Short mmCIF file of C-alpha atoms in Angstrom, two decimals:
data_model
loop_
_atom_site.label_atom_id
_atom_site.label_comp_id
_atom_site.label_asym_id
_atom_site.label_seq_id
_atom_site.Cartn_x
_atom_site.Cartn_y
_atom_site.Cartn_z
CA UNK R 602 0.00 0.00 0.00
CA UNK R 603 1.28 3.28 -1.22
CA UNK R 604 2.05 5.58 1.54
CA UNK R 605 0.04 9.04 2.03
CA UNK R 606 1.50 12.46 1.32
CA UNK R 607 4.22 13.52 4.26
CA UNK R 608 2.63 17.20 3.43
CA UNK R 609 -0.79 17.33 4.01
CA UNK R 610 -3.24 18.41 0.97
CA UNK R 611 -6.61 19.43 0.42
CA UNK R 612 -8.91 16.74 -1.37
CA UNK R 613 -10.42 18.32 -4.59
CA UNK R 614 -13.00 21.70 -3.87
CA UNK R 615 -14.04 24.03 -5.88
CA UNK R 616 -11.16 26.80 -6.44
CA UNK R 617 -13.59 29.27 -6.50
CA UNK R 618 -14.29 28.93 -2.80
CA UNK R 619 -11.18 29.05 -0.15
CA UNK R 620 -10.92 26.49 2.38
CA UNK R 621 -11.62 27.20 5.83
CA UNK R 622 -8.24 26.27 7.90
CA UNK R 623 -9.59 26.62 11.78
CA UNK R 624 -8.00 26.36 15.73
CA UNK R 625 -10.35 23.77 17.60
CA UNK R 626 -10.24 24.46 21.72
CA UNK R 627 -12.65 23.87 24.24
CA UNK R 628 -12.99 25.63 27.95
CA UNK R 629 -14.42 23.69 30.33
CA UNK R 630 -15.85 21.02 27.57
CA UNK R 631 -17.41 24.16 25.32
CA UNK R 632 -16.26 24.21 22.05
CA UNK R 633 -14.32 27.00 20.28
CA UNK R 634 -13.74 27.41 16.84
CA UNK R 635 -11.49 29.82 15.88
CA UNK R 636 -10.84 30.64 11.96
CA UNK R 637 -7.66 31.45 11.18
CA UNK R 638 -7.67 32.15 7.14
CA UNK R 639 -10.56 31.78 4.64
CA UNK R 640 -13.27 34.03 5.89
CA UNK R 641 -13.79 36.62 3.22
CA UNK R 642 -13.45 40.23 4.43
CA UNK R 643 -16.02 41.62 6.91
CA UNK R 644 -16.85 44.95 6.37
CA UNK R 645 -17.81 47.90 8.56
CA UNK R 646 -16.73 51.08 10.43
CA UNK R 647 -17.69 49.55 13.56
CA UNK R 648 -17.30 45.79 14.98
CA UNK R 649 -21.35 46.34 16.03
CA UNK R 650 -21.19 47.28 11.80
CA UNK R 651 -19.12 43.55 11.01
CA UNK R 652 -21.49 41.71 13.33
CA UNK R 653 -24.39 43.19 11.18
CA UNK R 654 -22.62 42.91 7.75
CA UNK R 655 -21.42 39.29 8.39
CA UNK R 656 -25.02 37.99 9.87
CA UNK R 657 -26.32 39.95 5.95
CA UNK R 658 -23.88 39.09 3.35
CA UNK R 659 -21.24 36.12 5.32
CA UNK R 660 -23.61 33.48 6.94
CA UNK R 661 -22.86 30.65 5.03
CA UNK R 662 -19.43 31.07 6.60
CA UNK R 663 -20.78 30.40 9.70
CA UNK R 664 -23.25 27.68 8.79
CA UNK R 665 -20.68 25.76 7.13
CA UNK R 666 -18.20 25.90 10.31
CA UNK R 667 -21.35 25.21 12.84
CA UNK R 668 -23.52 22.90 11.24
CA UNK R 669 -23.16 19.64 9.97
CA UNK R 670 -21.27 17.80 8.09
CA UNK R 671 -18.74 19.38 9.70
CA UNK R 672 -19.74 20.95 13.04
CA UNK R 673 -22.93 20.08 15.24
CA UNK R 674 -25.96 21.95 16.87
CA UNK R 675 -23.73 22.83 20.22
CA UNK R 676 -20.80 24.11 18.16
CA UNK R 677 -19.54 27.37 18.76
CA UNK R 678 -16.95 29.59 16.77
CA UNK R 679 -15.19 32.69 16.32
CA UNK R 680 -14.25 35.21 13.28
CA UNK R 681 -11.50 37.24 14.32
CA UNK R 682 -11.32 41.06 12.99
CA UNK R 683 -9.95 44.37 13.01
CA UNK R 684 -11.34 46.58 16.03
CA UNK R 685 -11.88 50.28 15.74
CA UNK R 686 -10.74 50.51 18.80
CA UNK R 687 -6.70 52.08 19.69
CA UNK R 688 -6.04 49.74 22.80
CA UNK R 689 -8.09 46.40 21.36
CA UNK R 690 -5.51 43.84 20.28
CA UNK R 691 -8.18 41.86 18.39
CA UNK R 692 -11.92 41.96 17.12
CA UNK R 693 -13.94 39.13 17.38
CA UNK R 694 -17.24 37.68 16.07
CA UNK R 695 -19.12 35.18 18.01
CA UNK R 696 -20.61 32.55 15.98
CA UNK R 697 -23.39 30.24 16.81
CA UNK R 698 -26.23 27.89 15.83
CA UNK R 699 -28.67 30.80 15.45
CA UNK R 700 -26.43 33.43 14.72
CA UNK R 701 -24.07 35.91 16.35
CA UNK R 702 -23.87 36.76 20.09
CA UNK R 703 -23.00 40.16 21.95
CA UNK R 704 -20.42 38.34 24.44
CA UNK R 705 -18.71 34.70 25.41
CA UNK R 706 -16.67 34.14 28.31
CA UNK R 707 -15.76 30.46 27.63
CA UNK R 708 -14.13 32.25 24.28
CA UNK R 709 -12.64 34.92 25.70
CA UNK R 710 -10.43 32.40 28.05
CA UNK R 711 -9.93 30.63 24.71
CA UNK R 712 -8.78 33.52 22.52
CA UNK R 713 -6.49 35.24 25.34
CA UNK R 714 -4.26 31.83 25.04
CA UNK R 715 -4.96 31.67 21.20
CA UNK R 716 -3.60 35.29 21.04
CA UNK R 717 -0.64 35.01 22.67
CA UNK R 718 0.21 31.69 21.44
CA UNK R 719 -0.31 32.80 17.90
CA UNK R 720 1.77 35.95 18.05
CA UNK R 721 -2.05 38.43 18.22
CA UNK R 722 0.06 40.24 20.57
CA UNK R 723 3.34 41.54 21.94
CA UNK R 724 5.18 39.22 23.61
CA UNK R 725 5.72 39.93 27.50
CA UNK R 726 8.48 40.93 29.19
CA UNK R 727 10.89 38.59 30.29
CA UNK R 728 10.17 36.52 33.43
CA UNK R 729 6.46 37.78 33.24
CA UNK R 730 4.21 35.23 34.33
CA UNK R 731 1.04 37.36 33.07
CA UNK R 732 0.10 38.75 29.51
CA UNK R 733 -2.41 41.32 29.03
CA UNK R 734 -4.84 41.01 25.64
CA UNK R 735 -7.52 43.58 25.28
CA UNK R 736 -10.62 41.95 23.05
CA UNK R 737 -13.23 43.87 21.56
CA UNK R 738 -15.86 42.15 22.11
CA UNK R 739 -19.61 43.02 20.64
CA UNK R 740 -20.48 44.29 23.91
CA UNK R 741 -17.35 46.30 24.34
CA UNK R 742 -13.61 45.88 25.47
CA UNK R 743 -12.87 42.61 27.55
CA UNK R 744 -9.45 42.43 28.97
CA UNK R 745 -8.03 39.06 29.63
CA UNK R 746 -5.05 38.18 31.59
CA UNK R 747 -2.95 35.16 30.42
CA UNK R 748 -0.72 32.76 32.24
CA UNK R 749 2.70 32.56 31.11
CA UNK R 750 6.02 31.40 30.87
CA UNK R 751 8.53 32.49 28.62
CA UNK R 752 6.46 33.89 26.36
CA UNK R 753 3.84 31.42 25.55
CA UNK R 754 0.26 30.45 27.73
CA UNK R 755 0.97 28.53 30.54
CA UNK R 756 -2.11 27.93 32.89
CA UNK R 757 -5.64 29.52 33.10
CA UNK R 758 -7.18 33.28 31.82
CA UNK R 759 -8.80 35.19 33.51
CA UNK R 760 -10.69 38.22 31.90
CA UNK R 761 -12.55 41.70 33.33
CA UNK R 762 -15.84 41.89 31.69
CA UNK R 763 -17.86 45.12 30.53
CA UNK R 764 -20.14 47.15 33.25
CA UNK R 765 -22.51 44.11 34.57
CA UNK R 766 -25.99 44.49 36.05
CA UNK R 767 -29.03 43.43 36.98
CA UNK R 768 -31.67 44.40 34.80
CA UNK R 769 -35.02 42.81 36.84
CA UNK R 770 -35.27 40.78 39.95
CA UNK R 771 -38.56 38.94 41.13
CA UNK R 772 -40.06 38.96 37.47
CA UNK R 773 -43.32 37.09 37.49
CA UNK R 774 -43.41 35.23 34.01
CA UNK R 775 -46.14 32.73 32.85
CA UNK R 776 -44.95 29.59 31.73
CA UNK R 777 -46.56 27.32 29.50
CA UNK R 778 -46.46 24.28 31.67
CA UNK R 779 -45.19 25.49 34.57
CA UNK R 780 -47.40 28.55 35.78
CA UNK R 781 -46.55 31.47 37.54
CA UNK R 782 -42.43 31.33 37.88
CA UNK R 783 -40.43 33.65 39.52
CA UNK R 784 -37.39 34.89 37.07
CA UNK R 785 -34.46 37.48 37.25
CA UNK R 786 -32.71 38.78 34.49
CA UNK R 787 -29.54 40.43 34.40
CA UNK R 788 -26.80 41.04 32.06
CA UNK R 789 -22.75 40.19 31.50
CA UNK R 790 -22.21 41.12 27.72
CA UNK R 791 -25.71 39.15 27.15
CA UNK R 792 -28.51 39.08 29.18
CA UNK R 793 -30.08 35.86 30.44
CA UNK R 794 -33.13 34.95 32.29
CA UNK R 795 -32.28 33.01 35.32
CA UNK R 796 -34.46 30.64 37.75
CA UNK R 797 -33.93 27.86 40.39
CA UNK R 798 -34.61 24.24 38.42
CA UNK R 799 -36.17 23.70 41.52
CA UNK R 800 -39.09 26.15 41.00
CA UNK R 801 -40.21 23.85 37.66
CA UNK R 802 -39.96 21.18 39.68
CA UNK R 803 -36.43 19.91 38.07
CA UNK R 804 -32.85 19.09 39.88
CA UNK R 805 -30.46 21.09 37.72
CA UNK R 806 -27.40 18.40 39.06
CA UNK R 807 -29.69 15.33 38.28
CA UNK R 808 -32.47 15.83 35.64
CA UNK R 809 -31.95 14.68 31.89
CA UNK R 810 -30.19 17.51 30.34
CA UNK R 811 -33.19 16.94 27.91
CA UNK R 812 -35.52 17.99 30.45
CA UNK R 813 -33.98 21.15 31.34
CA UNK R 814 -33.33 22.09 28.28
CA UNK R 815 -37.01 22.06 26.95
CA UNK R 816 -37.51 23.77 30.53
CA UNK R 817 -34.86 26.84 30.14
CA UNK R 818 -36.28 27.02 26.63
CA UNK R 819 -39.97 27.57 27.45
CA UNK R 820 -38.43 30.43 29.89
CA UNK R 821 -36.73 32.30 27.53
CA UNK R 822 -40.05 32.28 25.34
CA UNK R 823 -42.09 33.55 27.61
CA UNK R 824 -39.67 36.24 29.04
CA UNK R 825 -39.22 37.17 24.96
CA UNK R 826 -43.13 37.25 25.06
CA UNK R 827 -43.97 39.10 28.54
CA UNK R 828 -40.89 41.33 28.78
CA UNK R 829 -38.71 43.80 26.53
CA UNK R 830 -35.56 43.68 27.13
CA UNK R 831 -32.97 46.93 27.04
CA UNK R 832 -29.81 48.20 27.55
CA UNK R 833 -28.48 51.85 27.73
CA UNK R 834 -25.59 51.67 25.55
CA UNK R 835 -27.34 50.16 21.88
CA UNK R 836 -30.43 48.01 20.49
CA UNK R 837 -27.79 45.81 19.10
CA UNK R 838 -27.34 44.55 23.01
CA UNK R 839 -30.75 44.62 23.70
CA UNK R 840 -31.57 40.59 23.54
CA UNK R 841 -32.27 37.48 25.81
CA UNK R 842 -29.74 35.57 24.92
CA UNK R 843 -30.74 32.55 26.79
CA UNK R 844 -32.01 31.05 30.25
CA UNK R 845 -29.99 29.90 33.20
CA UNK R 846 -31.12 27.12 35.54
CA UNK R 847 -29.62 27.21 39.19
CA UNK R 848 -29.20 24.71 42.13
CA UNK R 849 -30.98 27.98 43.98
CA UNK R 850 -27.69 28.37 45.88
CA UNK R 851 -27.28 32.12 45.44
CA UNK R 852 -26.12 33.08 48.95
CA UNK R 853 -22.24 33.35 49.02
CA UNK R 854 -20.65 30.28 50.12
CA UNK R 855 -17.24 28.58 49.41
CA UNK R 856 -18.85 25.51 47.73
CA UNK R 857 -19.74 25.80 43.98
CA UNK R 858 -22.96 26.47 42.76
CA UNK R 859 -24.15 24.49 39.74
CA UNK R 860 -26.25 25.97 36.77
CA UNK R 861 -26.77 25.05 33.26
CA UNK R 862 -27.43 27.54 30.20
CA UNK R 863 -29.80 26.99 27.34
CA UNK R 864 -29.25 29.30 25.03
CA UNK R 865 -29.50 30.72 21.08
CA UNK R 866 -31.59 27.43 19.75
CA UNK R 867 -31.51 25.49 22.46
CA UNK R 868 -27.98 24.82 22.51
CA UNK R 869 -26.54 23.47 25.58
CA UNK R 870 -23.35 25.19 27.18
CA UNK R 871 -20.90 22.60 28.28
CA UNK R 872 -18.70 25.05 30.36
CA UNK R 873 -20.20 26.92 33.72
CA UNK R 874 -21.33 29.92 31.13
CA UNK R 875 -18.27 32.77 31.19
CA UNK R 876 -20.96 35.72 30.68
CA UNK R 877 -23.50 33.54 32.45
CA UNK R 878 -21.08 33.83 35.45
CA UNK R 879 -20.43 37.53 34.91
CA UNK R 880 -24.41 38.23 34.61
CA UNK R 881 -25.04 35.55 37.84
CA UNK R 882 -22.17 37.69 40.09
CA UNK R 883 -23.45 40.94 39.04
CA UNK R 884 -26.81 39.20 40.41
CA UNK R 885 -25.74 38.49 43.38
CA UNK R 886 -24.34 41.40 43.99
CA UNK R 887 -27.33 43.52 43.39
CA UNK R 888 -29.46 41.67 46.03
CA UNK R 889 -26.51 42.21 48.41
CA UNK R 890 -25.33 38.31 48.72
CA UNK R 891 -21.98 38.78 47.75
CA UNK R 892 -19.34 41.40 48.50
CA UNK R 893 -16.60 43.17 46.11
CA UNK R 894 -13.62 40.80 45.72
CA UNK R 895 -15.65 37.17 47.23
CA UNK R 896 -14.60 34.70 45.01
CA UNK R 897 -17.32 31.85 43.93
CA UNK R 898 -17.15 28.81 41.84
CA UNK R 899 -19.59 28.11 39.65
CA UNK R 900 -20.23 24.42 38.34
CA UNK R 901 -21.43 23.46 35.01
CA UNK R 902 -23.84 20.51 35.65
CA UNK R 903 -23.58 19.31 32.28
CA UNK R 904 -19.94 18.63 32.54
CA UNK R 905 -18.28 19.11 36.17
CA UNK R 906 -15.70 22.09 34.83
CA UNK R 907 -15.58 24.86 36.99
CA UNK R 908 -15.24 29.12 36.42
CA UNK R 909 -14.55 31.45 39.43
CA UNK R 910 -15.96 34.63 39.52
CA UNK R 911 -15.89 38.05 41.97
CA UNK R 912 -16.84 41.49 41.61
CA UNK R 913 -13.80 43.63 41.68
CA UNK R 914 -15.07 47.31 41.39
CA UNK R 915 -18.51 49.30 40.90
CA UNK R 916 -19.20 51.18 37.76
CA UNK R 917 -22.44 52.37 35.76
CA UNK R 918 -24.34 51.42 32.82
CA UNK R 919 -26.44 54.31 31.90
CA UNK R 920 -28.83 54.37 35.35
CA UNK R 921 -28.04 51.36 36.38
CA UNK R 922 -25.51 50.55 39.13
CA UNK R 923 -22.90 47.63 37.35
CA UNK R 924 -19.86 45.66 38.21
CA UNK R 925 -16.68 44.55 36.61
CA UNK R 926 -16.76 41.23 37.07
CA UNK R 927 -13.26 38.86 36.77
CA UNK R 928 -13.84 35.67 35.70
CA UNK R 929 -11.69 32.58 35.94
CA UNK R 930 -11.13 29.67 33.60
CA UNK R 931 -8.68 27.21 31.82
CA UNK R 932 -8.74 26.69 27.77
CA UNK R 933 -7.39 23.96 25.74
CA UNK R 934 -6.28 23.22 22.50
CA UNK R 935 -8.00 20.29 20.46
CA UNK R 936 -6.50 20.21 16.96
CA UNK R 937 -6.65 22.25 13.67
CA UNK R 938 -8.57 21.27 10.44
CA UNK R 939 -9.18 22.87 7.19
CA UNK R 940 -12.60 22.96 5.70
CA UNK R 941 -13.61 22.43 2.02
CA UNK R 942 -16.65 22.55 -0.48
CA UNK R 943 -17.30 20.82 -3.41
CA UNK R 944 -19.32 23.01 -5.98
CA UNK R 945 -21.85 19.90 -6.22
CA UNK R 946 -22.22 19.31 -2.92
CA UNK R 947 -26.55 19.94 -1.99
CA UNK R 948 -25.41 20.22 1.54
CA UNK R 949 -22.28 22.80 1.18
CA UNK R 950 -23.50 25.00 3.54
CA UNK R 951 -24.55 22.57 6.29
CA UNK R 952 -28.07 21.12 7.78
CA UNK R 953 -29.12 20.99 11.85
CA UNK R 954 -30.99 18.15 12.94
CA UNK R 955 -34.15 19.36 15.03
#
């Protein structure tokens, strides 16, 4: 048997369509997807501009890199770009199965190794054992602090989020199926409906993910139905991005506190939620159960991993009193892969399974 290529090469595709090459990680079990060549050019004055001009005129790209064949309904990717902004290292474009969210912690942690790792920014001083990359994020500037040792990622990221708040507490929302619940919603670079599993009747650390995912889903419905959601700074923020379902454990302690998030079409975060976290402190510290600089872990139920998370200073979001929030994770690296399309191909630019 012949032996294959020692260079790798790209099957046939059509030429008129470049391939895809990508930078698989995952934080805490969440997928990242991070394109490193391929993406035509996304254009805009603004990266609020790029989000709308790539969702209008660039979606196959991200249907091809989330959907199947070659991704799957919980995949999740990024499209770097320029920023606009003088002390941003990097844009970035969150990609999805629905589209194209404001914020995502679990790829923030990612892309602050990615950066550094992949030359995105100047190398640190020697003997630092931290590296400093400023992402513009949708939602606005997100610094992340990276681990080090001579002058590559060495350890976990940890990243200060935009102005965090809470946006309602005590919400009565009607449920189809479940009544009269009790929700809060409050945002960290998305906003997301949060209630106790317990209040519909669920265990968020021992129900069928299936079960709590149809629940978190008919919660973010009915909030979308029964509430309008805003925020001071642009319309472009001014979404539910999903639903978070706690263990109820919202009073500071120095156990974790489990949750799950359901979010964009029902997909399922592996990872404790990175702006799910910032959005659940920010919480938290609104009704007065957690102090500046108390540091909580927060447990993903769907996989174990853990995030930290404390409020290090107050700030404001138009009238609302906000947070910085740090957040705490590690990232790894999974592999690389280059993407193709054949011109005959029916299912180029990829199919979900409902």
């Amino acid at each position: 048997m012949a032996s294959p290529p020692a260079v790798p090469r790209l099957p046939p595709h059509d030429p008129r369509t470049p391939a895809l090459s990508v930078v698989d990680m995952h934080t805490g079990g969440e997928p990242l997807r991070i394109v490193l060549a391929g993406c035509p050019e996304v254009v805009g004055p603004t990266l609020l501009a790029k989000r709308r001009y790539m969702r209008q005129h660039l979606d196959h790209v991200r249907r091809r890199l989330m959907f199947e064949p070659r991704g799957h309904r919980d995949m999740y990717g990024a499209v770097l770009v320029p920023s606009e902004l003088p002390d941003a290292h990097l844009g970035v474009l969150f990609l999805h199965n629905e589209g194209y969210s404001s914020m995502c912690g679990h790829a923030v942690l990612a892309l602050g190794r990615f950066a550094l790792d992949f030359g995105l920014v100047p190398a640190p001083p020697a003997g630092a054992r931290e590296a400093l990359v400023n992402i513009h994020c949708p939602c606005g500037l997100v610094a992340a602090f990276v681990e080090c040792e001579g002058g590559r990622s060495d350890g976990p990221v940890r990243f200060h989020s935009v102005p965090a708040f809470a946006l309602a507490t005590d919400l009565l929302v009607d449920v189809p199926g479940h009544g009269k619940v009790v929700v809060d919603i409050a945002y960290g670079g998305a906003f997301y409906a949060f209630v106790s599993a317990e209040k519909l009747g669920l265990d968020v650390c021992s129900t069928k993910t299936r079960d709590l995912m149809d629940a978190a889903s008919a919660v973010t419905a009915a909030v979308k139905a029964q509430f309008k959601i805003n925020h001071p700074d642009s319309e472009d923020l001014a979404f539910l991005y999903g639903t978070i379902l706690t263990d109820g454990k919202d009073a500071y302690s120095e156990e974790p506190t489990t949750n799950i998030c359901v979010f964009a079409d029902e997909q399922v975060d592996r990872s404790p939620t990175g702006s799910g976290v910032t959005a659940r402190i920010a919480l938290q510290y609104h009704k007065g159960l957690l102090e500046l600089n108390q540091t909580r872990a927060f447990k993903s139920s769907a996989t174990g991993s853990v995030f930290t998370g404390k409020a290090v200073r107050e700030v404001k979001c138009g009238d609302f009193k906000a947070v910085i929030v740090e957040v705490s994770g590690q990232a790894h690296y999974t592999g690389t892969a280059s993407f193709i399309v054949e011109d005959d191909d029916p299912l180029r630019d990829g199919f979900l399974l409902k």
